[in-house]
């Protein structure tokens, strides 16, 4: 309930003149006394966090809206989400749209009807469409590792917003973090495509590529194939990725909402290996080289800043 309240508060702050958003918020609060109490407490926490952000942000810096959320709308849920002014599937819409979801810190292993296997990462969601003519999975939120069963007659496609990955039979990792969608290949060959690319990018074992909204060209590199999707074993390895991306990924293992108070920190780049069994310590290790720290505002919120 707190996560749903924070999502609605964020959208109201981004688009306060949207009447549909106010209708959504009123409807949510009207579900009962507990919802109203959660809303009041969440609003207080949100207000405190914004005071910290405002204190650290120069007046000339414009607030950046999280437009990447618009990449993840689809079908009926997209229509409903757009009506409520949201740019990312909120929890209520996500539950109505997804076939499989996980909570913070939870990893779920799934077997699909075509024989493919999926390890769904924490705080993640997928929608599955497999029939006589189609094999498609939509990664609606979070991260997933796919071990695809070969079928030359039906390529396996995974969509993550504007990014598509197509394979016949292979193993790869796909993750949506902050403004970035990344693909890493453990075995086989995949073809990746986005709206900003004139032709598909082909990746082989050990290759990784990251698509960042509004930025071209994409960033790609090479790593040991055995280290791909190491989050399944409690570690996350990153190379030349933004702080915002890495923080978003690690935050899936922490119950609290994580806020980066300094906008200039978001796009700094880091490389390293972080222990997911201690996510708060991992977050500190990510931002410490830039003179920033992680402060607990409440049991439900961590703020990253240089104070």
XYZ file of C-alpha atoms in Angstrom:
307
model
C 0.000 0.000 0.000
C 2.861 2.383 0.765
C 4.468 1.673 -2.597
C 1.181 2.390 -4.367
C 0.781 5.629 -2.401
C 4.321 6.770 -3.263
C 3.719 6.043 -6.954
C 0.547 8.156 -6.961
C 2.226 10.980 -5.026
C 5.094 11.031 -7.509
C 2.714 11.311 -10.450
C 0.670 14.044 -8.794
C 3.857 16.007 -8.215
C 4.975 15.555 -11.829
C 1.603 16.526 -13.306
C -0.456 18.401 -10.682
C -2.907 19.824 -13.217
C -4.032 16.441 -14.524
C -7.629 15.920 -13.290
C -7.541 12.180 -14.066
C -4.627 11.779 -11.644
C -6.620 13.407 -8.864
C -9.525 11.071 -9.606
C -7.158 8.079 -9.346
C -5.756 9.348 -6.039
C -9.226 10.064 -4.603
C -10.387 6.601 -5.636
C -7.353 4.985 -3.976
C -7.824 6.882 -0.702
C -11.525 6.106 -0.758
C -10.933 2.370 -0.519
C -10.943 2.526 3.294
C -9.619 4.037 6.501
C -6.318 2.181 6.263
C -5.705 3.562 2.778
C -6.309 7.097 4.047
C -3.908 6.560 6.942
C -1.214 5.166 4.656
C -1.710 8.100 2.276
C -1.254 10.628 5.108
C 1.930 8.960 6.353
C 3.345 8.523 2.829
C 2.662 12.177 2.038
C 4.628 13.201 5.124
C 7.594 11.017 4.175
C 7.439 12.285 0.594
C 7.434 15.876 1.831
C 10.532 15.316 4.002
C 12.442 13.693 1.161
C 11.604 16.590 -1.177
C 12.970 19.071 1.360
C 16.305 17.237 1.297
C 16.300 17.176 -2.511
C 15.429 20.888 -2.680
C 18.220 21.776 -0.240
C 20.794 20.023 -2.414
C 19.471 21.151 -5.813
C 20.349 24.595 -7.271
C 17.279 26.689 -8.188
C 18.287 26.718 -11.856
C 18.214 22.932 -12.170
C 14.903 21.824 -13.673
C 13.253 18.758 -12.205
C 13.716 15.815 -14.527
C 10.642 13.768 -15.314
C 10.958 10.009 -15.596
C 9.773 9.774 -19.179
C 11.193 6.282 -19.676
C 8.106 4.981 -17.902
C 6.182 5.673 -21.084
C 8.087 2.792 -22.696
C 6.331 0.179 -20.613
C 2.662 0.737 -21.356
C 0.744 -1.838 -23.370
C -2.764 -3.006 -24.181
C -5.663 -2.186 -21.912
C -3.352 -1.348 -19.034
C -1.707 1.307 -21.201
C -5.062 2.955 -21.833
C -5.917 2.941 -18.135
C -2.480 4.162 -17.137
C -2.583 6.967 -19.689
C -5.992 7.997 -18.386
C -4.455 8.354 -14.939
C -1.542 10.338 -16.352
C 1.100 7.787 -15.439
C 4.255 7.072 -17.399
C 5.005 3.704 -15.822
C 2.722 0.829 -14.950
C 1.727 1.537 -11.316
C 1.293 -1.409 -8.948
C -2.460 -1.701 -9.410
C -2.155 -1.766 -13.209
C 0.843 -4.065 -13.040
C -1.026 -6.692 -11.063
C -3.890 -6.565 -13.539
C -1.570 -6.929 -16.555
C 1.270 -9.230 -15.519
C 1.150 -13.024 -15.502
C 3.992 -13.315 -12.996
C 5.258 -10.828 -10.390
C 7.817 -10.815 -7.615
C 8.286 -8.687 -4.507
C 11.435 -6.952 -3.239
C 14.201 -9.488 -2.645
C 12.257 -12.367 -4.235
C 13.558 -14.476 -7.138
C 11.081 -16.830 -8.811
C 11.980 -19.636 -11.237
C 9.341 -20.242 -13.910
C 8.842 -22.913 -16.557
C 6.981 -21.709 -19.659
C 4.695 -23.890 -21.750
C 7.198 -24.042 -24.651
C 9.912 -25.481 -22.413
C 11.749 -22.202 -21.866
C 12.828 -21.256 -18.336
C 12.747 -17.817 -16.724
C 14.379 -16.619 -13.519
C 12.341 -13.560 -12.589
C 14.327 -11.106 -10.483
C 13.086 -9.155 -7.454
C 10.408 -6.463 -7.831
C 9.812 -7.599 -11.423
C 6.906 -8.532 -13.680
C 6.365 -10.277 -17.013
C 3.459 -10.982 -19.344
C 3.637 -14.227 -21.369
C 2.029 -14.934 -24.744
C 2.804 -18.398 -26.097
C 0.515 -20.143 -28.572
C 0.669 -22.060 -31.864
C 2.159 -19.103 -33.741
C 3.760 -16.822 -31.160
C 6.364 -16.924 -28.412
C 6.569 -13.519 -26.748
C 7.299 -12.288 -23.245
C 6.938 -8.654 -22.172
C 9.230 -7.582 -19.350
C 6.982 -4.991 -17.719
C 9.295 -4.167 -14.838
C 12.580 -5.234 -13.330
C 14.866 -8.003 -14.540
C 14.780 -11.570 -15.818
C 17.120 -14.288 -17.045
C 15.843 -16.358 -19.969
C 16.939 -19.857 -20.997
C 15.048 -20.261 -24.275
C 14.010 -23.627 -25.699
C 14.984 -23.865 -29.397
C 12.174 -23.719 -31.969
C 13.280 -22.652 -35.486
C 9.664 -22.252 -36.571
C 8.861 -19.769 -33.788
C 11.493 -17.247 -32.704
C 11.293 -16.220 -29.057
C 10.852 -12.458 -28.568
C 11.167 -10.461 -25.378
C 9.964 -6.856 -25.284
C 11.179 -4.313 -22.731
C 9.495 -1.086 -23.680
C 11.022 0.129 -26.937
C 13.713 -2.592 -26.871
C 13.147 -6.023 -28.391
C 15.291 -9.158 -28.131
C 14.767 -12.052 -30.553
C 16.293 -15.522 -30.349
C 15.775 -19.118 -31.455
C 17.480 -20.824 -28.517
C 19.863 -19.082 -26.113
C 20.368 -17.789 -22.577
C 20.435 -14.083 -21.780
C 19.772 -11.525 -19.077
C 17.461 -8.516 -19.527
C 17.064 -5.656 -17.057
C 15.144 -2.373 -16.869
C 16.865 0.091 -14.531
C 16.133 3.826 -14.198
C 16.523 5.190 -17.758
C 18.326 2.131 -19.120
C 17.499 -1.264 -20.629
C 20.419 -3.706 -20.710
C 20.892 -7.085 -22.408
C 23.667 -9.580 -21.625
C 24.156 -12.894 -23.466
C 25.384 -15.997 -21.669
C 24.979 -18.489 -24.537
C 23.970 -18.415 -28.195
C 23.113 -15.398 -30.356
C 20.489 -12.694 -29.897
C 19.381 -9.739 -32.003
C 18.443 -6.540 -30.180
C 16.527 -3.618 -31.606
C 15.224 -0.268 -30.352
C 13.405 2.706 -31.833
C 16.706 4.612 -32.110
C 18.541 1.910 -34.080
C 18.433 1.695 -37.896
C 19.449 -1.983 -37.891
C 19.458 -4.721 -35.213
C 22.534 -5.292 -33.045
C 23.709 -8.905 -32.952
C 25.193 -10.160 -29.680
C 27.052 -13.400 -28.965
C 28.074 -15.072 -25.706
C 29.706 -12.583 -23.352
C 28.357 -9.496 -25.140
C 26.270 -6.891 -23.326
C 24.528 -3.761 -24.549
C 22.725 -0.918 -22.777
C 20.053 1.309 -24.298
C 19.485 4.627 -22.543
C 16.437 6.658 -23.420
C 17.262 9.716 -25.506
C 20.928 8.757 -25.916
C 22.720 7.393 -28.958
C 24.868 5.524 -29.634
C 24.228 2.622 -27.304
C 26.964 1.371 -24.971
C 28.172 -2.172 -25.366
C 30.986 -4.315 -24.049
C 32.278 -7.792 -23.259
C 32.451 -9.806 -20.030
C 32.926 -13.395 -18.938
C 29.770 -15.274 -19.905
C 29.816 -17.115 -16.558
C 29.292 -13.809 -14.698
C 26.093 -12.893 -16.560
C 22.953 -12.804 -14.398
C 25.143 -13.275 -11.316
C 22.308 -11.654 -9.326
C 20.823 -15.151 -9.174
C 23.741 -16.031 -6.875
C 23.602 -12.896 -4.744
C 26.054 -10.699 -6.638
C 25.672 -7.974 -9.242
C 28.495 -7.083 -11.607
C 28.391 -3.786 -13.501
C 30.711 -2.179 -15.987
C 30.588 1.466 -17.039
C 26.935 1.881 -16.024
C 25.302 4.979 -14.548
C 24.813 5.377 -10.816
C 21.055 5.687 -11.404
C 21.022 2.336 -13.222
C 23.058 0.492 -10.597
C 21.139 1.998 -7.668
C 17.829 0.998 -9.269
C 19.077 -2.557 -9.738
C 20.392 -2.998 -6.195
C 17.292 -1.341 -4.716
C 15.234 -4.373 -5.784
C 16.812 -6.216 -2.865
C 15.893 -3.495 -0.328
C 12.436 -2.966 1.147
C 12.789 0.819 1.240
C 12.261 3.266 -1.581
C 15.657 4.669 -2.683
C 15.873 8.307 -3.810
C 18.924 9.999 -5.373
C 18.816 13.584 -4.090
C 21.640 14.966 -6.264
C 20.637 15.038 -9.982
C 24.291 15.350 -11.058
C 25.088 12.010 -9.418
C 22.604 10.042 -11.502
C 24.706 10.015 -14.686
C 28.106 9.353 -13.113
C 29.451 5.979 -14.219
C 30.668 3.097 -12.078
C 32.089 -0.400 -12.422
C 32.280 -3.041 -9.741
C 30.912 -6.160 -8.067
C 28.381 -5.698 -5.266
C 27.002 -8.075 -2.647
C 23.208 -8.203 -2.803
C 22.882 -9.908 0.579
C 23.684 -6.486 2.093
C 21.926 -4.081 -0.291
C 22.319 -0.978 1.863
C 26.078 -1.524 2.116
C 26.154 -2.168 -1.636
C 24.397 1.150 -2.284
C 26.970 2.926 -0.128
C 29.793 1.268 -2.056
C 28.300 2.527 -5.341
C 28.080 6.185 -4.320
C 31.017 6.508 -1.898
C 33.589 7.244 -4.677
C 31.610 10.411 -5.478
C 31.491 11.669 -1.894
C 27.863 10.677 -1.388
C 26.228 8.617 1.338
C 23.014 6.705 2.014
C 20.761 8.103 4.755
C 17.690 6.383 6.173
C 14.811 8.850 6.391
C 12.335 6.230 7.583
C 11.935 2.445 7.424
C 10.393 3.015 3.999
C 12.851 5.466 2.443
C 16.593 5.834 1.838
C 18.021 9.059 0.419
C 21.372 9.253 -1.369
C 23.069 12.641 -1.036
C 26.442 14.235 -0.232
C 25.399 15.301 3.266
